[in-house]
Amino acid sequence: MRVLITGAAGFLGSHLCDRFLRDGHEVVGLDNFITGHPDNIAHLMGNERFSLLRHNISEYTYAAGPLDGVLHFASPASPIDYLELPIQTLKVGSLGTHNALGLAMAKGARFFLASTSEVYGDPLVHPQVESYWGNVNPIGPRGVYDEAKRFAEAITMAYHRAHGVDTRIVRIFNTYGPRMRPRDGRVVSNFIVQALNNEPITIYGDGSQTRSFCYVEDEVEGLYQLFLKGDANPCNIGNPDEYTVKQLAEIVVALTGSTAPIVYEPLPEDDPKVRKPDITRARAMLGWEPKIDVREGVQRTIDYFRTLVGTPRMAPRGR
Ligand code: UDP
């Protein structure tokens, strides 16, 4: 197969490139590097089955040659990124998805949308099953991401129904691992980077809110299997092991041996109180489930961030 992946220099996008290349496929990576980083795909330079297009998918997109798949992974994906880049976030979820769908249709390719557990908002159903419609504040700070992804799901289903495009929608739950941006702002990267830099570890609120953390290798295998074997209806891919944010802080402190203090900061607006995927559908349809437990995954992520200690990428944001 020959596939095009938007957001190829991002955290998930770059691992997905690796997954396709590992099976002998050809990958066209597309990125405009607003949140992606060249280091994430540096190892692919010189690989004759990989090529890179530096382009913004929110603009009209031309790609030469045949394509069997278009996988749309480009988007700011961290709450602090979409606060800084609200218009770009809305555009890549709406215009970017439209352009990527148009490209897939023109090439007769399968389309794969990276959607998110954020479509469930601050969920009133727990764990979240795909049939749940969600509880989203459209005008809150997270609305630019949540509503763009909800629109993206709607237009993907419209292309499927109206134009017969072969489509997939994955709802990705909190994922972590090597190649996360050190100052991305997400909880796993924040805690590890803070612990390694001996900075205070920042728990927002009282730390009783929950998330369910999936190691990137498990997540990407689920995405790949969904691309190959799934159907058009949305599918959760994530790890159902649920932890409070406070428990995660304790795990990071224990595994790094850090003596950094824990400090409590205000909870961001509309921060979901709980999150955990129901993965019954993925298990049945794909025969997939996550294998790597949080301690092992966090340890591997610590090992990655240790290699960056002392580099400019580990410096606090804004410097
Ligand atoms: N969080 C925290 N400290 C941090 C960063 C995040 O306590 O330094 C909390 C955040 O308030 C949320 C959870 O960790 O409750 C997960 O946040 P993240 O930004 O990783 O992703 P989200 O699941 O909210 O999209």
CSV table of C-alpha atoms and ligand atoms in Angstrom, one decimal:
chain,number,residue,atom,x,y,z
A,1,MET,CA,0.0,0.0,0.0
A,2,ARG,CA,0.9,3.6,-0.4
A,3,VAL,CA,-0.6,5.9,2.3
A,4,LEU,CA,-0.5,9.6,3.1
A,5,ILE,CA,-0.4,10.5,6.8
A,6,THR,CA,-1.1,14.1,7.9
A,7,GLY,CA,0.7,15.2,11.1
A,8,ALA,CA,3.5,12.8,10.2
A,9,ALA,CA,6.0,14.6,12.4
A,10,GLY,CA,3.7,14.5,15.4
A,11,PHE,CA,3.8,12.1,18.3
A,12,LEU,CA,1.2,9.6,17.0
A,13,GLY,CA,1.7,10.4,13.3
A,14,SER,CA,5.4,9.5,13.4
A,15,HIS,CA,4.8,6.2,15.2
A,16,LEU,CA,2.1,5.4,12.6
A,17,CYS,CA,4.5,6.1,9.8
A,18,ASP,CA,6.9,3.6,11.4
A,19,ARG,CA,4.1,1.0,11.7
A,20,PHE,CA,3.2,1.2,8.0
A,21,LEU,CA,6.8,1.2,6.9
A,22,ARG,CA,7.5,-1.9,9.2
A,23,ASP,CA,5.1,-3.9,7.1
A,24,GLY,CA,6.7,-2.8,3.8
A,25,HIS,CA,4.2,-0.1,2.8
A,26,GLU,CA,5.1,3.2,1.3
A,27,VAL,CA,4.4,6.4,3.3
A,28,VAL,CA,4.0,10.0,2.3
A,29,GLY,CA,4.2,12.1,5.4
A,30,LEU,CA,2.7,15.5,5.5
A,31,ASP,CA,3.3,18.1,8.2
A,32,ASN,CA,3.6,21.9,8.6
A,33,PHE,CA,5.6,21.5,11.8
A,34,ILE,CA,3.5,23.9,14.0
A,35,THR,CA,3.4,21.3,16.7
A,36,GLY,CA,5.2,18.4,15.0
A,37,HIS,CA,9.0,18.2,15.3
A,38,PRO,CA,11.6,17.1,12.7
A,39,ASP,CA,13.4,14.9,15.3
A,40,ASN,CA,10.4,12.5,15.3
A,41,ILE,CA,10.9,11.6,11.6
A,42,ALA,CA,14.7,12.2,11.3
A,43,HIS,CA,15.3,8.4,11.3
A,44,LEU,CA,13.1,8.1,8.2
A,45,MET,CA,15.1,10.5,6.1
A,46,GLY,CA,16.9,8.4,3.4
A,47,ASN,CA,14.3,5.6,3.6
A,48,GLU,CA,13.2,5.2,0.0
A,49,ARG,CA,9.7,4.2,1.0
A,50,PHE,CA,9.2,7.5,2.9
A,51,SER,CA,8.7,10.9,1.5
A,52,LEU,CA,7.9,14.2,3.2
A,53,LEU,CA,5.5,17.0,2.1
A,54,ARG,CA,5.9,20.2,4.1
A,55,HIS,CA,2.3,21.5,3.8
A,56,ASN,CA,-0.7,22.7,5.8
A,57,ILE,CA,-3.6,20.3,5.2
A,58,SER,CA,-6.0,23.1,6.0
A,59,GLU,CA,-5.0,24.5,2.5
A,60,TYR,CA,-5.8,22.9,-0.8
A,61,THR,CA,-3.7,19.8,-1.0
A,62,TYR,CA,-2.2,18.1,-4.0
A,63,ALA,CA,-0.3,14.8,-3.8
A,64,ALA,CA,1.2,13.1,-6.8
A,65,GLY,CA,0.8,9.4,-7.4
A,66,PRO,CA,-1.7,6.7,-6.3
A,67,LEU,CA,-2.8,6.4,-2.7
A,68,ASP,CA,-4.5,3.5,-0.9
A,69,GLY,CA,-5.0,5.4,2.4
A,70,VAL,CA,-5.3,8.9,3.7
A,71,LEU,CA,-4.9,9.1,7.5
A,72,HIS,CA,-5.7,12.5,9.0
A,73,PHE,CA,-3.6,12.9,12.2
A,74,ALA,CA,-2.7,16.6,11.9
A,75,SER,CA,-4.0,18.8,14.8
A,76,PRO,CA,-2.8,20.6,17.9
A,77,ALA,CA,-3.8,18.0,20.5
A,78,SER,CA,-2.9,19.4,23.9
A,79,PRO,CA,-5.2,21.7,25.8
A,80,ILE,CA,-2.5,24.4,26.1
A,81,ASP,CA,-1.8,24.1,22.4
A,82,TYR,CA,-5.4,24.6,21.4
A,83,LEU,CA,-5.6,27.5,23.7
A,84,GLU,CA,-2.6,29.1,21.9
A,85,LEU,CA,-3.7,28.0,18.4
A,86,PRO,CA,-7.6,28.1,18.5
A,87,ILE,CA,-8.2,29.1,14.9
A,88,GLN,CA,-5.6,26.6,13.5
A,89,THR,CA,-7.2,23.9,15.7
A,90,LEU,CA,-10.7,24.6,14.3
A,91,LYS,CA,-9.4,24.8,10.7
A,92,VAL,CA,-7.4,21.6,10.7
A,93,GLY,CA,-10.4,19.7,12.2
A,94,SER,CA,-12.8,21.2,9.7
A,95,LEU,CA,-11.1,22.5,6.5
A,96,GLY,CA,-8.2,20.0,7.0
A,97,THR,CA,-10.6,17.1,7.3
A,98,HIS,CA,-12.5,18.3,4.2
A,99,ASN,CA,-9.3,18.5,2.2
A,100,ALA,CA,-8.1,15.1,3.4
A,101,LEU,CA,-11.4,13.5,2.5
A,102,GLY,CA,-11.4,15.2,-0.9
A,103,LEU,CA,-7.9,13.8,-1.5
A,104,ALA,CA,-9.0,10.3,-0.4
A,105,MET,CA,-12.0,10.4,-2.7
A,106,ALA,CA,-10.0,11.6,-5.7
A,107,LYS,CA,-7.5,8.8,-5.2
A,108,GLY,CA,-10.1,6.1,-4.4
A,109,ALA,CA,-8.3,5.7,-1.0
A,110,ARG,CA,-9.5,4.6,2.4
A,111,PHE,CA,-9.9,7.6,4.7
A,112,PHE,CA,-9.0,7.3,8.4
A,113,LEU,CA,-9.9,10.1,10.9
A,114,ALA,CA,-8.0,10.6,14.1
A,115,SER,CA,-10.9,11.6,16.4
A,116,THR,CA,-10.8,11.8,20.2
A,117,SER,CA,-12.3,10.9,23.5
A,118,GLU,CA,-12.9,14.7,23.7
A,119,VAL,CA,-16.0,14.2,21.6
A,120,TYR,CA,-17.5,12.8,24.9
A,121,GLY,CA,-16.6,16.1,26.6
A,122,ASP,CA,-17.0,15.9,30.4
A,123,PRO,CA,-18.8,12.6,30.2
A,124,LEU,CA,-22.0,11.7,32.0
A,125,VAL,CA,-21.6,8.1,31.0
A,126,HIS,CA,-18.7,6.1,32.4
A,127,PRO,CA,-16.8,4.3,30.9
A,128,GLN,CA,-17.4,5.9,27.5
A,129,VAL,CA,-19.0,3.7,24.9
A,130,GLU,CA,-19.2,4.7,21.3
A,131,SER,CA,-23.0,5.1,21.3
A,132,TYR,CA,-22.7,7.9,23.9
A,133,TRP,CA,-23.2,11.3,22.3
A,134,GLY,CA,-21.2,13.3,24.8
A,135,ASN,CA,-21.4,16.4,27.0
A,136,VAL,CA,-19.4,19.2,25.3
A,137,ASN,CA,-19.4,22.9,26.0
A,138,PRO,CA,-19.2,24.4,22.5
A,139,ILE,CA,-17.9,27.8,23.6
A,140,GLY,CA,-15.5,26.8,26.3
A,141,PRO,CA,-11.7,26.8,25.8
A,142,ARG,CA,-11.7,23.2,24.8
A,143,GLY,CA,-14.6,23.7,22.3
A,144,VAL,CA,-12.2,24.6,19.5
A,145,TYR,CA,-10.8,21.1,19.6
A,146,ASP,CA,-13.9,19.1,20.7
A,147,GLU,CA,-16.3,20.7,18.2
A,148,ALA,CA,-13.7,20.6,15.3
A,149,LYS,CA,-13.4,16.9,15.9
A,150,ARG,CA,-17.1,16.4,16.2
A,151,PHE,CA,-17.5,18.2,12.9
A,152,ALA,CA,-14.7,16.0,11.5
A,153,GLU,CA,-16.7,12.9,12.4
A,154,ALA,CA,-19.8,14.4,10.9
A,155,ILE,CA,-18.2,15.2,7.5
A,156,THR,CA,-16.4,11.8,7.5
A,157,MET,CA,-19.7,10.0,7.8
A,158,ALA,CA,-21.2,12.4,5.2
A,159,TYR,CA,-18.5,11.4,2.7
A,160,HIS,CA,-19.1,7.8,3.5
A,161,ARG,CA,-22.8,8.0,3.1
A,162,ALA,CA,-23.1,10.5,0.2
A,163,HIS,CA,-19.9,9.6,-1.8
A,164,GLY,CA,-19.3,6.0,-0.7
A,165,VAL,CA,-15.8,6.7,0.6
A,166,ASP,CA,-14.4,3.9,2.6
A,167,THR,CA,-13.9,5.5,6.0
A,168,ARG,CA,-12.7,4.8,9.6
A,169,ILE,CA,-13.1,7.0,12.7
A,170,VAL,CA,-11.0,6.3,15.7
A,171,ARG,CA,-11.6,7.9,19.1
A,172,ILE,CA,-8.2,8.1,20.7
A,173,PHE,CA,-8.0,8.2,24.5
A,174,ASN,CA,-5.0,9.6,26.4
A,175,THR,CA,-1.8,8.2,24.9
A,176,TYR,CA,1.7,8.7,26.0
A,177,GLY,CA,5.2,7.6,25.2
A,178,PRO,CA,8.5,8.5,23.4
A,179,ARG,CA,8.3,11.5,21.0
A,180,MET,CA,5.7,13.4,23.0
A,181,ARG,CA,6.8,17.0,23.0
A,182,PRO,CA,8.5,17.7,26.3
A,183,ARG,CA,6.6,20.9,26.9
A,184,ASP,CA,3.5,19.7,25.3
A,185,GLY,CA,1.5,20.3,28.5
A,186,ARG,CA,-0.1,16.9,28.8
A,187,VAL,CA,0.0,15.3,32.2
A,188,VAL,CA,2.4,12.4,31.5
A,189,SER,CA,5.0,14.5,29.7
A,190,ASN,CA,4.6,17.3,32.2
A,191,PHE,CA,5.1,15.1,35.3
A,192,ILE,CA,8.1,13.3,33.8
A,193,VAL,CA,9.8,16.4,32.5
A,194,GLN,CA,9.2,18.2,35.8
A,195,ALA,CA,10.5,15.2,37.8
A,196,LEU,CA,13.7,15.0,35.7
A,197,ASN,CA,14.3,18.7,35.8
A,198,ASN,CA,13.7,18.9,39.5
A,199,GLU,CA,10.8,21.3,39.1
A,200,PRO,CA,7.6,21.2,41.2
A,201,ILE,CA,5.2,18.6,39.9
A,202,THR,CA,1.9,20.4,39.0
A,203,ILE,CA,-1.3,18.6,39.9
A,204,TYR,CA,-4.3,20.6,38.7
A,205,GLY,CA,-7.3,20.6,41.1
A,206,ASP,CA,-7.1,18.0,43.9
A,207,GLY,CA,-5.8,15.3,41.5
A,208,SER,CA,-8.9,13.2,42.0
A,209,GLN,CA,-9.9,13.5,38.3
A,210,THR,CA,-9.2,10.3,36.3
A,211,ARG,CA,-7.7,9.4,33.0
A,212,SER,CA,-6.8,6.0,31.4
A,213,PHE,CA,-3.4,6.0,29.8
A,214,CYS,CA,-2.5,4.0,26.8
A,215,TYR,CA,1.2,3.4,25.8
A,216,VAL,CA,1.9,4.6,22.3
A,217,GLU,CA,2.9,1.1,20.9
A,218,ASP,CA,-0.4,-0.4,22.0
A,219,GLU,CA,-2.3,2.6,20.6
A,220,VAL,CA,-0.7,2.6,17.2
A,221,GLU,CA,-1.2,-1.2,16.9
A,222,GLY,CA,-4.9,-0.6,17.5
A,223,LEU,CA,-5.0,2.2,14.9
A,224,TYR,CA,-3.3,0.0,12.4
A,225,GLN,CA,-5.6,-2.9,12.9
A,226,LEU,CA,-8.6,-0.5,12.7
A,227,PHE,CA,-7.3,0.8,9.4
A,228,LEU,CA,-7.0,-2.7,8.1
A,229,LYS,CA,-10.0,-4.5,9.6
A,230,GLY,CA,-12.4,-1.9,10.9
A,231,ASP,CA,-15.7,-0.5,9.6
A,232,ALA,CA,-17.1,3.0,9.2
A,233,ASN,CA,-18.6,3.4,12.7
A,234,PRO,CA,-16.5,5.2,15.4
A,235,CYS,CA,-14.2,2.9,17.5
A,236,ASN,CA,-12.6,3.7,20.8
A,237,ILE,CA,-8.9,2.8,21.0
A,238,GLY,CA,-7.3,3.3,24.4
A,239,ASN,CA,-6.4,1.5,27.6
A,240,PRO,CA,-9.2,1.1,30.1
A,241,ASP,CA,-6.9,1.0,33.2
A,242,GLU,CA,-8.1,4.1,35.0
A,243,TYR,CA,-5.9,6.2,37.4
A,244,THR,CA,-6.4,9.4,39.3
A,245,VAL,CA,-4.0,12.2,38.3
A,246,LYS,CA,-2.6,12.0,41.8
A,247,GLN,CA,-1.8,8.3,41.4
A,248,LEU,CA,0.0,9.1,38.2
A,249,ALA,CA,2.1,11.7,40.0
A,250,GLU,CA,3.0,9.1,42.6
A,251,ILE,CA,4.0,6.6,39.9
A,252,VAL,CA,6.2,9.1,38.1
A,253,VAL,CA,7.9,10.2,41.4
A,254,ALA,CA,8.5,6.6,42.4
A,255,LEU,CA,10.0,5.6,39.0
A,256,THR,CA,12.2,8.7,38.5
A,257,GLY,CA,13.3,8.7,42.2
A,258,SER,CA,12.7,12.5,42.0
A,259,THR,CA,12.7,14.6,45.1
A,260,ALA,CA,10.7,17.4,43.4
A,261,PRO,CA,7.8,18.6,45.5
A,262,ILE,CA,4.2,18.2,44.4
A,263,VAL,CA,2.2,21.5,44.1
A,264,TYR,CA,-1.5,22.0,43.5
A,265,GLU,CA,-2.7,24.4,40.8
A,266,PRO,CA,-6.2,25.5,39.7
A,267,LEU,CA,-8.1,23.0,37.6
A,268,PRO,CA,-8.4,24.2,34.0
A,269,GLU,CA,-11.9,25.2,32.8
A,270,ASP,CA,-14.1,22.3,31.6
A,271,ASP,CA,-11.5,19.7,32.6
A,272,PRO,CA,-13.3,16.3,32.3
A,273,LYS,CA,-13.7,14.7,35.8
A,274,VAL,CA,-13.4,11.1,34.5
A,275,ARG,CA,-12.3,9.3,31.4
A,276,LYS,CA,-12.1,5.7,30.5
A,277,PRO,CA,-12.7,3.9,27.2
A,278,ASP,CA,-15.1,1.0,26.8
A,279,ILE,CA,-13.1,-1.1,24.3
A,280,THR,CA,-15.6,-3.9,23.8
A,281,ARG,CA,-16.0,-3.0,20.2
A,282,ALA,CA,-12.3,-2.9,19.4
A,283,ARG,CA,-11.7,-6.2,21.2
A,284,ALA,CA,-14.5,-7.9,19.2
A,285,MET,CA,-13.9,-6.3,15.8
A,286,LEU,CA,-10.1,-6.2,15.8
A,287,GLY,CA,-9.0,-8.8,18.3
A,288,TRP,CA,-6.9,-6.0,19.8
A,289,GLU,CA,-6.3,-4.9,23.4
A,290,PRO,CA,-3.5,-3.0,25.1
A,291,LYS,CA,-0.7,-5.0,26.7
A,292,ILE,CA,1.6,-2.6,28.3
A,293,ASP,CA,0.8,-1.5,31.8
A,294,VAL,CA,1.2,2.0,33.0
A,295,ARG,CA,4.4,1.4,35.1
A,296,GLU,CA,6.2,-0.2,32.2
A,297,GLY,CA,5.0,2.4,29.7
A,298,VAL,CA,5.9,5.3,32.0
A,299,GLN,CA,9.4,3.8,32.6
A,300,ARG,CA,10.0,3.6,28.8
A,301,THR,CA,8.8,7.2,28.5
A,302,ILE,CA,11.1,8.3,31.3
A,303,ASP,CA,14.0,6.6,29.5
A,304,TYR,CA,13.1,8.6,26.4
A,305,PHE,CA,12.9,12.0,28.2
A,306,ARG,CA,16.2,11.3,30.0
A,307,THR,CA,17.9,11.4,26.5
A,308,LEU,CA,16.6,15.0,26.1
A,309,VAL,CA,17.7,16.3,29.5
A,310,GLY,CA,19.8,19.5,29.1
A,311,THR,CA,18.6,20.1,25.5
A,312,PRO,CA,16.6,23.2,24.6
A,313,ARG,CA,13.5,21.1,24.0
A,314,MET,CA,13.3,20.5,27.8
A,315,ALA,CA,13.4,24.2,28.7
A,316,PRO,CA,10.2,25.6,30.0
A,317,ARG,CA,7.7,26.8,27.4
A,318,GLY,CA,8.1,30.4,26.0
A,319,ARG,CA,11.9,30.5,26.4
B,1,UDP,N1,-3.0,17.8,34.6
B,1,UDP,C1,-2.3,18.0,35.8
B,1,UDP,N2,-1.1,18.6,35.7
B,1,UDP,C2,-0.4,18.9,34.6
B,1,UDP,C3,-1.1,18.6,33.4
B,1,UDP,C4,-2.4,18.1,33.4
B,1,UDP,O1,-2.9,17.7,36.9
B,1,UDP,O2,0.7,19.4,34.7
B,1,UDP,C5,-4.3,17.1,34.6
B,1,UDP,C6,-5.4,17.9,33.8
B,1,UDP,O3,-6.0,18.9,34.5
B,1,UDP,C7,-6.3,16.7,33.4
B,1,UDP,C8,-5.4,15.5,33.3
B,1,UDP,O4,-4.2,15.9,34.0
B,1,UDP,O5,-7.2,16.5,34.5
B,1,UDP,C9,-5.0,15.1,31.9
B,1,UDP,O6,-4.6,16.3,31.2
B,1,UDP,P1,-4.0,16.3,29.8
B,1,UDP,O7,-3.7,17.7,29.4
B,1,UDP,O8,-2.9,15.3,29.7
B,1,UDP,O9,-5.1,15.7,28.8
B,1,UDP,P2,-6.7,15.8,28.8
B,1,UDP,O10,-7.1,14.4,29.1
B,1,UDP,O11,-7.2,16.8,29.8
B,1,UDP,O12,-7.0,16.2,27.4
